[in-house]
Coordinates of C-alpha atoms in Angstrom, one line a residue:
X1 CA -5.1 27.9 0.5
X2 CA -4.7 31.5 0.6
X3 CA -2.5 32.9 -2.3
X4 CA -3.8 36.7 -2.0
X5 CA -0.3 39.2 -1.5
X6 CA 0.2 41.7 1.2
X7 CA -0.8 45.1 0.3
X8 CA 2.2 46.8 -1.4
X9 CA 3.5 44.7 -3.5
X10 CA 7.1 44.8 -4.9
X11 CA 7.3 45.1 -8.7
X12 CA 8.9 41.7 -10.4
X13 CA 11.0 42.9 -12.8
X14 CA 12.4 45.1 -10.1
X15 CA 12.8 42.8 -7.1
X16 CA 16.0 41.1 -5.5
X17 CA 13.9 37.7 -5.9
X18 CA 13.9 38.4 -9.8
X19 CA 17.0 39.2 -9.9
X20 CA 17.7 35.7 -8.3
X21 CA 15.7 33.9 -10.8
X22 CA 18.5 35.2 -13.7
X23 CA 21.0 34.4 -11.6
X24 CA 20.0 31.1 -11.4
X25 CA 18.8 31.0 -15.1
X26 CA 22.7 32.3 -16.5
X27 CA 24.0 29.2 -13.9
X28 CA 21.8 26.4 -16.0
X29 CA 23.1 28.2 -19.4
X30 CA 26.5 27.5 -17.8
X31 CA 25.8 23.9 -17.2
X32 CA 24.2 23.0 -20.0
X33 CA 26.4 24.2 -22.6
X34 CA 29.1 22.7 -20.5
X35 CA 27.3 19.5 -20.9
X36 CA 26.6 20.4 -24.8
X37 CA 29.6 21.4 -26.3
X38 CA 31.5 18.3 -26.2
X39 CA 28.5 16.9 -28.9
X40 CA 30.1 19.4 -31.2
X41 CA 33.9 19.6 -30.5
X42 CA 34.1 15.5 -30.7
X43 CA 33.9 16.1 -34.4
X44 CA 37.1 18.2 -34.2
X45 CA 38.6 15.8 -31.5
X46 CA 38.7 12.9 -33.3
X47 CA 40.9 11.5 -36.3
X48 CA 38.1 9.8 -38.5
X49 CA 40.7 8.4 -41.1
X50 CA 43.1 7.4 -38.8
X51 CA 43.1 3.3 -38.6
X52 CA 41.9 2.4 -35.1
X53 CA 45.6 2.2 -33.1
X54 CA 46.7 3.5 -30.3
X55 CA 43.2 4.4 -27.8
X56 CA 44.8 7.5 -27.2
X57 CA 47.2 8.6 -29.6
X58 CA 47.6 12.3 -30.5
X59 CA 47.4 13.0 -34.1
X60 CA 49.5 15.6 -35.5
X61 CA 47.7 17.6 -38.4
X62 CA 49.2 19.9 -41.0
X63 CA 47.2 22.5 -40.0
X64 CA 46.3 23.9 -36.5
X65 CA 47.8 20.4 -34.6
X66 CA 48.3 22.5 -31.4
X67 CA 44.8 24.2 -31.4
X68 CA 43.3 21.2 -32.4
X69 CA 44.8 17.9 -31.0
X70 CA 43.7 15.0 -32.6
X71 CA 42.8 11.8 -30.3
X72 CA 42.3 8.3 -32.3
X73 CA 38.8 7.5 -29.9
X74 CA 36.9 5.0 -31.8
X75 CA 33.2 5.1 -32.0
X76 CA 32.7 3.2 -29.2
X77 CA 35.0 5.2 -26.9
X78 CA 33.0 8.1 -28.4
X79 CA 30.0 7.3 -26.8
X80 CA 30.9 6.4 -24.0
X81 CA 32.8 9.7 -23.4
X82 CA 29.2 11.8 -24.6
X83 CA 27.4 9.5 -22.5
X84 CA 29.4 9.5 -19.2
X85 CA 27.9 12.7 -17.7
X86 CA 24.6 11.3 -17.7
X87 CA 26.2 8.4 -15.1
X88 CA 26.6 11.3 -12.4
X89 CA 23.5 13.3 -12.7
X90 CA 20.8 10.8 -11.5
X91 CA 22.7 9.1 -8.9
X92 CA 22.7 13.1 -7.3
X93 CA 19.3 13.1 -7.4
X94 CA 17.6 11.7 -4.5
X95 CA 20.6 12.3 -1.7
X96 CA 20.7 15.9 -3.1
X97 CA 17.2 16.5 -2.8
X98 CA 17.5 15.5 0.9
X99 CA 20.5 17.4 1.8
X100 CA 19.2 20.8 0.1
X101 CA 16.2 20.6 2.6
X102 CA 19.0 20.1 5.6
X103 CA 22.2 22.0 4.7
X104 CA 22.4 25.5 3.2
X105 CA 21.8 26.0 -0.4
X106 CA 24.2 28.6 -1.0
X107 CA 27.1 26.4 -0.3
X108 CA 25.7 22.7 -2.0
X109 CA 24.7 25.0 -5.5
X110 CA 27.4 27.0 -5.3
X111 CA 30.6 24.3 -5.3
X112 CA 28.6 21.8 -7.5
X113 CA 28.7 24.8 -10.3
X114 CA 32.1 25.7 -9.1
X115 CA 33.5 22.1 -9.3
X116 CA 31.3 20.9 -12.8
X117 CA 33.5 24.4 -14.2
X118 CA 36.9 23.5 -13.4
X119 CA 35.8 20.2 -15.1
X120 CA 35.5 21.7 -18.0
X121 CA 38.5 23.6 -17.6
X122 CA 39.9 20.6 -16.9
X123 CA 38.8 18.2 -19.9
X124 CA 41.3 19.1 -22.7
X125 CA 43.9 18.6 -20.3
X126 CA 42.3 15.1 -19.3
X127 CA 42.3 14.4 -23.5
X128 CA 45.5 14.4 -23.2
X129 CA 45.9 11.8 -20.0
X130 CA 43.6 9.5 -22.0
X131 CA 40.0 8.9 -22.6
X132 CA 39.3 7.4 -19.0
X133 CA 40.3 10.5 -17.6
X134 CA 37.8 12.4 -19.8
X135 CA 34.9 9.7 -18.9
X136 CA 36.0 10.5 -15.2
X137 CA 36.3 14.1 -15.5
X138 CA 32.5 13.6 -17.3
X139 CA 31.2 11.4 -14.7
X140 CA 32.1 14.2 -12.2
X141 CA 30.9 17.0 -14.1
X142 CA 27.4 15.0 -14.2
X143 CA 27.5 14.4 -9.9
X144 CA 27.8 18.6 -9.8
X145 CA 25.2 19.4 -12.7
X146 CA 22.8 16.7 -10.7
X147 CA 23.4 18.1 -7.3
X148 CA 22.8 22.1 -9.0
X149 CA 19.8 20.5 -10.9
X150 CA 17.7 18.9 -8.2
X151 CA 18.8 21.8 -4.9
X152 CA 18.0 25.1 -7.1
X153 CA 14.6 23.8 -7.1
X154 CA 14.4 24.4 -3.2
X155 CA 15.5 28.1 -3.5
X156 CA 12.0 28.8 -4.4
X157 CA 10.3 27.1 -1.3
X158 CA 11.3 30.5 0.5
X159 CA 11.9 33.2 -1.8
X160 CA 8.6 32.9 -4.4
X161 CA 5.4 34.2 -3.2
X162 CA 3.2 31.6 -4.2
X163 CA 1.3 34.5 -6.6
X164 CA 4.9 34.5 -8.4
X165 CA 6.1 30.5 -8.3
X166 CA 5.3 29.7 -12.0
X167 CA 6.7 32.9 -13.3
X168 CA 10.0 32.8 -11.0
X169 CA 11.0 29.0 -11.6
X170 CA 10.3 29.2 -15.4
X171 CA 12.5 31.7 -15.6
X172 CA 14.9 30.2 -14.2
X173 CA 14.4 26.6 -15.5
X174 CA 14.4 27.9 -18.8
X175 CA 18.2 28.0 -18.7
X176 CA 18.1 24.8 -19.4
X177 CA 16.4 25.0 -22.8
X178 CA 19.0 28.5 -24.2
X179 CA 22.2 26.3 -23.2
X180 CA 21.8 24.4 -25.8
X181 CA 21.0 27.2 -28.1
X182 CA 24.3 29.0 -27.2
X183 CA 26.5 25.7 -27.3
X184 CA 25.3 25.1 -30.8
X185 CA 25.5 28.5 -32.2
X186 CA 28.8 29.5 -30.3
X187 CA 30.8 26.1 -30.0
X188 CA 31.6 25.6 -33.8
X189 CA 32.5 29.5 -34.7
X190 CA 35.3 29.2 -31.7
X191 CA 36.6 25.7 -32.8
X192 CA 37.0 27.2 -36.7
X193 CA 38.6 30.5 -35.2
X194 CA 40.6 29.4 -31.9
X195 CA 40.7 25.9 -31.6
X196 CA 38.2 23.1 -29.7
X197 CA 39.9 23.8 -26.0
X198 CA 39.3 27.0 -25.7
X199 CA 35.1 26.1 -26.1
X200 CA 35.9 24.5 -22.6
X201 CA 38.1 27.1 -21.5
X202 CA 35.1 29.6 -21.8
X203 CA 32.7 27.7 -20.8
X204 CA 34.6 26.6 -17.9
X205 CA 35.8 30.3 -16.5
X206 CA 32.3 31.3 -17.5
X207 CA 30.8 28.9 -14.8
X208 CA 33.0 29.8 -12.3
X209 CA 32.3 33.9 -12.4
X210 CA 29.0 32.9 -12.1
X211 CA 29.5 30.6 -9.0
X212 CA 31.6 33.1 -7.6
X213 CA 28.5 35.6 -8.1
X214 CA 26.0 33.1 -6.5
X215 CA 28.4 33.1 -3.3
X216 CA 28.2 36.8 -3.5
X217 CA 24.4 37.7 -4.1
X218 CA 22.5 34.5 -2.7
X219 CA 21.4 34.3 0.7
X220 CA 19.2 31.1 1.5
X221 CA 16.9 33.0 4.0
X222 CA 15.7 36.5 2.0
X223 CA 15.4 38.1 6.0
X224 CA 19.5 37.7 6.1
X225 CA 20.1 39.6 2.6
X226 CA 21.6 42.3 3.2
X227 CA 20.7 43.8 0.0
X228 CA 16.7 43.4 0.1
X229 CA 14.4 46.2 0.7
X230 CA 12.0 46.2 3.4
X231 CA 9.0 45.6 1.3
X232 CA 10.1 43.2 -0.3
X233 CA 10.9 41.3 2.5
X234 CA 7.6 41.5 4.2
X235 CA 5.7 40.8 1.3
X236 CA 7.8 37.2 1.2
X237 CA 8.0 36.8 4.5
X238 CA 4.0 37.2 4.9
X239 CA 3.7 35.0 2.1
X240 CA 5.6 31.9 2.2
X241 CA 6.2 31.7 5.9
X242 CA 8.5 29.2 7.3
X243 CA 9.2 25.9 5.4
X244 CA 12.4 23.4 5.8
X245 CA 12.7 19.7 6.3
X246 CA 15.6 20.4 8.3
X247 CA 16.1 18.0 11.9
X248 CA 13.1 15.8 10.0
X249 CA 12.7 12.4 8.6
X250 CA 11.6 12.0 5.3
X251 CA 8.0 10.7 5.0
X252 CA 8.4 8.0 2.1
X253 CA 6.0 5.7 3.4
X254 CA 3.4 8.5 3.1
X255 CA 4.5 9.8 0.0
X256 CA 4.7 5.8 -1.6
X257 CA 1.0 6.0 -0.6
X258 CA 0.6 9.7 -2.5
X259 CA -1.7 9.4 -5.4
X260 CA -0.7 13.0 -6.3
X261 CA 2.9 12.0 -5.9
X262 CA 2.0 9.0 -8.0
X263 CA 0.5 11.4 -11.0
X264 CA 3.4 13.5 -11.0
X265 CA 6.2 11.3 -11.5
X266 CA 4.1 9.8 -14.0
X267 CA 3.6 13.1 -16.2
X268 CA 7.8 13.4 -14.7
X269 CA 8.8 10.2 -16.7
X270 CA 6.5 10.9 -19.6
X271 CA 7.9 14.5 -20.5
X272 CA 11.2 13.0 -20.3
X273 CA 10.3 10.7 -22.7
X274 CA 9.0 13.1 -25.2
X275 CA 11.8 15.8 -24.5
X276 CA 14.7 13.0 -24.8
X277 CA 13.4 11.2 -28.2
X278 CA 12.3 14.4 -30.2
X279 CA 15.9 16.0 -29.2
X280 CA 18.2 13.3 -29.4
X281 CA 16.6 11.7 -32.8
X282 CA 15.0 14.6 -34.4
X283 CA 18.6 14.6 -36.6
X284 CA 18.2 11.1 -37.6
X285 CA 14.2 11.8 -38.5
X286 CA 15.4 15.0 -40.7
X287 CA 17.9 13.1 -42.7
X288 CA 16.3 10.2 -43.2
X289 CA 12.8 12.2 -44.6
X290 CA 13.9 15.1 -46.2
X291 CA 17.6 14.3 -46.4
X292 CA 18.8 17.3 -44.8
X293 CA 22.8 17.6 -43.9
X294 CA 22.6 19.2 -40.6
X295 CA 25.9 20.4 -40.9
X296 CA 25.0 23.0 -42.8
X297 CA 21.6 23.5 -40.5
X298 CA 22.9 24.2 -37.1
X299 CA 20.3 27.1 -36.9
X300 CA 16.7 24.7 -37.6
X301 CA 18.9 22.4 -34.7
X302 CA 18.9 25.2 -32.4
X303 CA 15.4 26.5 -32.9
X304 CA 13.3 24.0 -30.9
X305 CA 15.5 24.8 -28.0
X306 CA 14.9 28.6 -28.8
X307 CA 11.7 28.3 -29.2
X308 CA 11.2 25.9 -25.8
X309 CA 12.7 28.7 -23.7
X310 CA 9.9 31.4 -25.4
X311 CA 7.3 29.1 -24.2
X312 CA 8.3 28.1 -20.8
X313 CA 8.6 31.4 -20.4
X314 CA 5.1 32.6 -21.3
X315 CA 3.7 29.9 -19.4
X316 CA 5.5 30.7 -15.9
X317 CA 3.6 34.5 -16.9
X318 CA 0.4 33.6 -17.6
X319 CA -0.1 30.9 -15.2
X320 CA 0.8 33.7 -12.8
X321 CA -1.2 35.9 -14.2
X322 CA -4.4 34.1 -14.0
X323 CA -3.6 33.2 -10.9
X324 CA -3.3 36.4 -9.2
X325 CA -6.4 38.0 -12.0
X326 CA -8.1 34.7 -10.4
X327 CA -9.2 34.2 -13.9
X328 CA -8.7 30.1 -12.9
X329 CA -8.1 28.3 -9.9
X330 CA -4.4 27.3 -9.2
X331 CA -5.5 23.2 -10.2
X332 CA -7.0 24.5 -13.1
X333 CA -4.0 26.1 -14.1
X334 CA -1.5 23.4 -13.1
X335 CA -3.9 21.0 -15.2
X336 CA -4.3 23.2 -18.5
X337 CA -0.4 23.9 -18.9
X338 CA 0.5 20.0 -17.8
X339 CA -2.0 19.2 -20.5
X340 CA -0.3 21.6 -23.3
X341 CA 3.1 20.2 -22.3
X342 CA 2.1 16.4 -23.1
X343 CA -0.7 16.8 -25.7
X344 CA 0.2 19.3 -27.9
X345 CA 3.6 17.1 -28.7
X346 CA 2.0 13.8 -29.1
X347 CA -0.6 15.5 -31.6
X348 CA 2.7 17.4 -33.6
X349 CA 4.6 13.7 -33.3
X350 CA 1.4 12.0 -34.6
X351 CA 0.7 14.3 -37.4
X352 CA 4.3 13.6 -38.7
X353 CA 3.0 10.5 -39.8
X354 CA 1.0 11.3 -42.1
X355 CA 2.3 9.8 -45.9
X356 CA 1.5 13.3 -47.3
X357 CA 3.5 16.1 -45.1
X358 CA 5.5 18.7 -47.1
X359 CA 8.9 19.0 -46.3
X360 CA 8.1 22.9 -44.7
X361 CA 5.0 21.3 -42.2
X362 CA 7.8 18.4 -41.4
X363 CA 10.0 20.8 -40.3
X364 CA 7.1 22.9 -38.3
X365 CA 5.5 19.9 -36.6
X366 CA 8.7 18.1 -35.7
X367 CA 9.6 21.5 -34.2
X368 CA 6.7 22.1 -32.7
X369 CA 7.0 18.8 -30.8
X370 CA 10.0 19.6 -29.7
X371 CA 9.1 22.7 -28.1
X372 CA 5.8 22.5 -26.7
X373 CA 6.9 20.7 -23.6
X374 CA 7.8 24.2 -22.0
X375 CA 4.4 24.4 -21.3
X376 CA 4.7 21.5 -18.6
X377 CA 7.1 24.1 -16.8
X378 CA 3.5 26.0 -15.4
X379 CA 2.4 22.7 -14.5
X380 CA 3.4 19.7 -13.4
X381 CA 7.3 20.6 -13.1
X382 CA 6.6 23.0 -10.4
X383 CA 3.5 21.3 -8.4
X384 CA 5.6 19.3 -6.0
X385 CA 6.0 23.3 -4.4
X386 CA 1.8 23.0 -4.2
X387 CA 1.8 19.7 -2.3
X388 CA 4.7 19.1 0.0
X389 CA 6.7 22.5 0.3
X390 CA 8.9 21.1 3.0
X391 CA 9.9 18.5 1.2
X392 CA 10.1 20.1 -2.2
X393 CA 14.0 19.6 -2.7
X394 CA 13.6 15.4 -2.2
X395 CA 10.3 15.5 -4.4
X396 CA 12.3 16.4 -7.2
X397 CA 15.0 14.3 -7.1
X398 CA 12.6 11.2 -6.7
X399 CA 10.8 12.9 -9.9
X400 CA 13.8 14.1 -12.2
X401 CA 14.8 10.6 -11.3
X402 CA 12.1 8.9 -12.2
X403 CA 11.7 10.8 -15.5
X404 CA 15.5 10.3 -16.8
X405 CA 14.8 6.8 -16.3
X406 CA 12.0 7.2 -18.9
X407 CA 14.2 9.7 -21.2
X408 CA 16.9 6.4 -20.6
X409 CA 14.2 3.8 -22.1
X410 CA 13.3 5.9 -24.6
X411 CA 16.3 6.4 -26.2
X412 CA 17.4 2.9 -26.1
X413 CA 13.9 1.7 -27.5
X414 CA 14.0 3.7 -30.2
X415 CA 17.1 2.8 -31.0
X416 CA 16.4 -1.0 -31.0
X417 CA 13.2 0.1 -33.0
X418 CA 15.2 2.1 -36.1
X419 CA 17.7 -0.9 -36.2
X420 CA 15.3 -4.0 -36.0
X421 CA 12.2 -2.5 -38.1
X422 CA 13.2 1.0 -40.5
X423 CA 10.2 0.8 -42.7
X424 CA 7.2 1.5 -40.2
X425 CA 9.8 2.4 -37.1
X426 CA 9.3 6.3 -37.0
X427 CA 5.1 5.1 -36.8
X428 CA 5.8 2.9 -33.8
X429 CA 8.2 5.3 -31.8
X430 CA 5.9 8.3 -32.3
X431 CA 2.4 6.5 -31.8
X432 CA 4.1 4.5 -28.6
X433 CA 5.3 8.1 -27.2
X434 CA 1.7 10.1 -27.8
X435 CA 0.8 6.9 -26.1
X436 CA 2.5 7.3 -22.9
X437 CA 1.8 11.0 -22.7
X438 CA -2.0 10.7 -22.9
X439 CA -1.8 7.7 -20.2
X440 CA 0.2 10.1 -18.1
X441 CA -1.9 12.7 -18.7
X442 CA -5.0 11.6 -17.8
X443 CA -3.6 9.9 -14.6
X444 CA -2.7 13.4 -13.8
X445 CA -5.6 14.6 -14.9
X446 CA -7.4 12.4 -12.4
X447 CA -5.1 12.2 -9.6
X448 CA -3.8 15.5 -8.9
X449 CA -3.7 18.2 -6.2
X450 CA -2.5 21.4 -5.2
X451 CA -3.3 21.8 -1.1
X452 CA -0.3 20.6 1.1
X453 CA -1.1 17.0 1.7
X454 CA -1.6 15.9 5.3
X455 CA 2.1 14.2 5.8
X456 CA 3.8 17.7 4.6
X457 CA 2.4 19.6 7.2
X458 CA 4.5 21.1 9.9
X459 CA 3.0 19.1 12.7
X460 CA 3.0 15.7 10.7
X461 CA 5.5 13.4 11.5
X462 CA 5.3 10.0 9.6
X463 CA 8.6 8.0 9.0
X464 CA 9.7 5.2 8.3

């Protein structure tokens, strides 16, 4: 394939499709603090020493009872509250992936951020109604966030130059790693000084200025803008031509049949592995080695995240940057990054085993395994766009799918792990992750491509 630009290029940093990219990387913030915050203000939601009475009763404290309500949720109900969102957002993924390649982007990403924010906006008042109101309101806020998730994915398949692909969607992917960042930083300062319901008060009217800006400022096709300059609308016109599954079947037989397909969902399912275990237990593995009370540590919580969205980042720039240099070829680069993102945390995971690690290279491995997956946003994350740009949106949802299924197992596993075995437990959940990365990795390795496969050409038309 050709990648070379027109003559007259548009500068990045100054272009409408840039500006697009933050757009989109201030609407993931917005979702995933949404998603985040409620990890933080359960603690303020819930009456620990209350005996287990009433599901639903409201507590009234001494001190701040109408900024703080009070709900007597056991543990149980807890978890299934923080857990509900995660019932909505796979079962977006595949039927969302379809529709953003047949209806128009601007209006399917626009009311899923618009209706996952007045769920927010909507959650202290559901408190109140009960705790299956919450799990609803959740389960709805997870449909929205899954339908926004898989379609902004599709934006890209007409307004990145495939010179700027890496660089544009790990910018705006990397949303996903700061909303964390801000929930944890912001979430527990407003709770002390205004109360838990304003956290989703902000949140929530936070998400909704910034839908009501995506309605404003995005156009699906960049000829229709009315804001873009000439120049820049040649050189992405020239560029990434015409693509759209729209008035087409979907080719799954063909893409069952994909060994490329194969490879990414493999390397799909094994980064959500690694990113779902080294966030979602890295707390347990601090306090049960160096004893740590994370309360008090909110910061060394945040900085994997921090430090995930500096390095998915840098990889979207250099990937393009050899690319357009052509310093390596566009497989080489999608390897070396995919190979960054899944090595380079199995190594940090293994070397936490060893019986002799100081508390400080603890700390810097186990954040450095955190992290390092930001790589894989340069590689495997975006090479669906490589192979089948027409059906870009519906690759990704079968691949986000396919890898929160593995994120799903993990968790659980190690769960069962930590309660059946704690002596050598952290040994077999580490060793059984680096494990399944290196598989994945050298299926990909193998397997692999980056031309447009023969059923995602225009003039193929396999179905079912």
């Amino acid at each position: 394939m050709d990648h070379q630009p027109p003559s007259g290029k548009v500068p990045t940093l100054c272009s409408l499709r840039c500006g697009l990219a933050l757009l989109l990387h201030f609407c993931n913030v917005a979702m995933v603090s949404q998603r985040s915050c409620l990890t933080l203000t359960m603690v303020a939601m819930v009456n620990s020493s209350a005996l287990q009475g009433a599901p639903n009763a409201s507590t009234a404290e001494p001190l701040d009872s109408r900024k703080n309500p009070v709900y007597n949720w056991s543990p149980q109900t807890q978890g299934v509250i923080l857990s509900a969102i995660m019932y909505g957002i796979p079962i977006a993924q595949i039927p969302m992936g379809y529709i953003s390649g047949v209806y128009p982007i601007k209006k399917v990403a626009g009311l899923g951020l618009l209706l996952s924010s007045l769920c927010n906006l909507f959650l202290p008042l559901a408190a109140e109604g009960g705790e299956a109101l919450v799990i609803a309101c959740r389960v709805v806020q997870g449909l929205s966030q899954g339908t926004v998730l898989v379609v902004q994915y599709t934006v890209w398949t007409k307004w990145a130059p495939p010179l700027e692909r890496s660089r544009l969607t790990s910018v705006s992917l990397s949303g996903n790693m700061l909303g964390p960042s801000v929930a944890l930083v912001v979430t527990g300062f407003i709770s002390q000084s205004l109360g838990w319901p304003v956290v989703f008060y902000i949140f929530g009217a936070g998400g909704c200025a910034l839908s009501l800006l995506w309605f404003v400022l995005f156009y699906d096709d960049p000829e229709k803008h009315p804001c873009i300059s000439r120049s820049e609308k040649e050189l992405i016109t020239s560029s990434v031509g015409q693509v759209g599954s729209s008035g087409k079947s979907v080719p799954i037989k063909a893409m069952l049949k994909s060994l490329p397909v194969w490879a990414i969902s493999l390397c799909c399912f094994a980064f959500s592995w690694t990113h779902t275990l080294m966030y979602m237990y890295m707390p347990t593995f601090l306090r049960a080695k160096l004893h740590i009370d994370l309360r008090e540590n909110g910061l060394l919580s945040a900085l994997p995240y921090l430090l995930c969205w500096v390095l998915g980042n840098v990889a979207g720039y250099l990937a393009d940057f050899f690319l357009a240099r052509e310093i390596l070829s566009l497989i080489t680069i999608r390897k070396l990054f995919t190979t960054l993102g899944l090595l380079l945390p199995a190594l940090f995971a293994v070397s936490l085993l060893h019986p002799g690690a100081s508390p400080l290279s603890i700390v810097t491995c186990l954040t450095l395994a955190s992290a390092t997956v930001g790589f894989c946003s340069a590689g495997m994350i975006i090479n669906p766009l490589d192979i089948a740009p027409r059906y870009y949106g519906f690759l990704k949802g079968v691949t986000i799918l396919i890898g929160m299924t593995g994120g799903l197992i993990s968790s659980t596993l190690a769960g069962i792990i930590l309660n059946q075995d704690p002596e050598s437990s952290w040994f077999k959940i580490f060793l059984l992750m680096a494990a399944i990365n290196v598989t994945s990795l050298i299926f990909y390795l193998v397997f692999t491509k980056v031309d447009v496969q023969d059923w995602a050409k225009e003039w193929q038309h396999t179905r079912l």
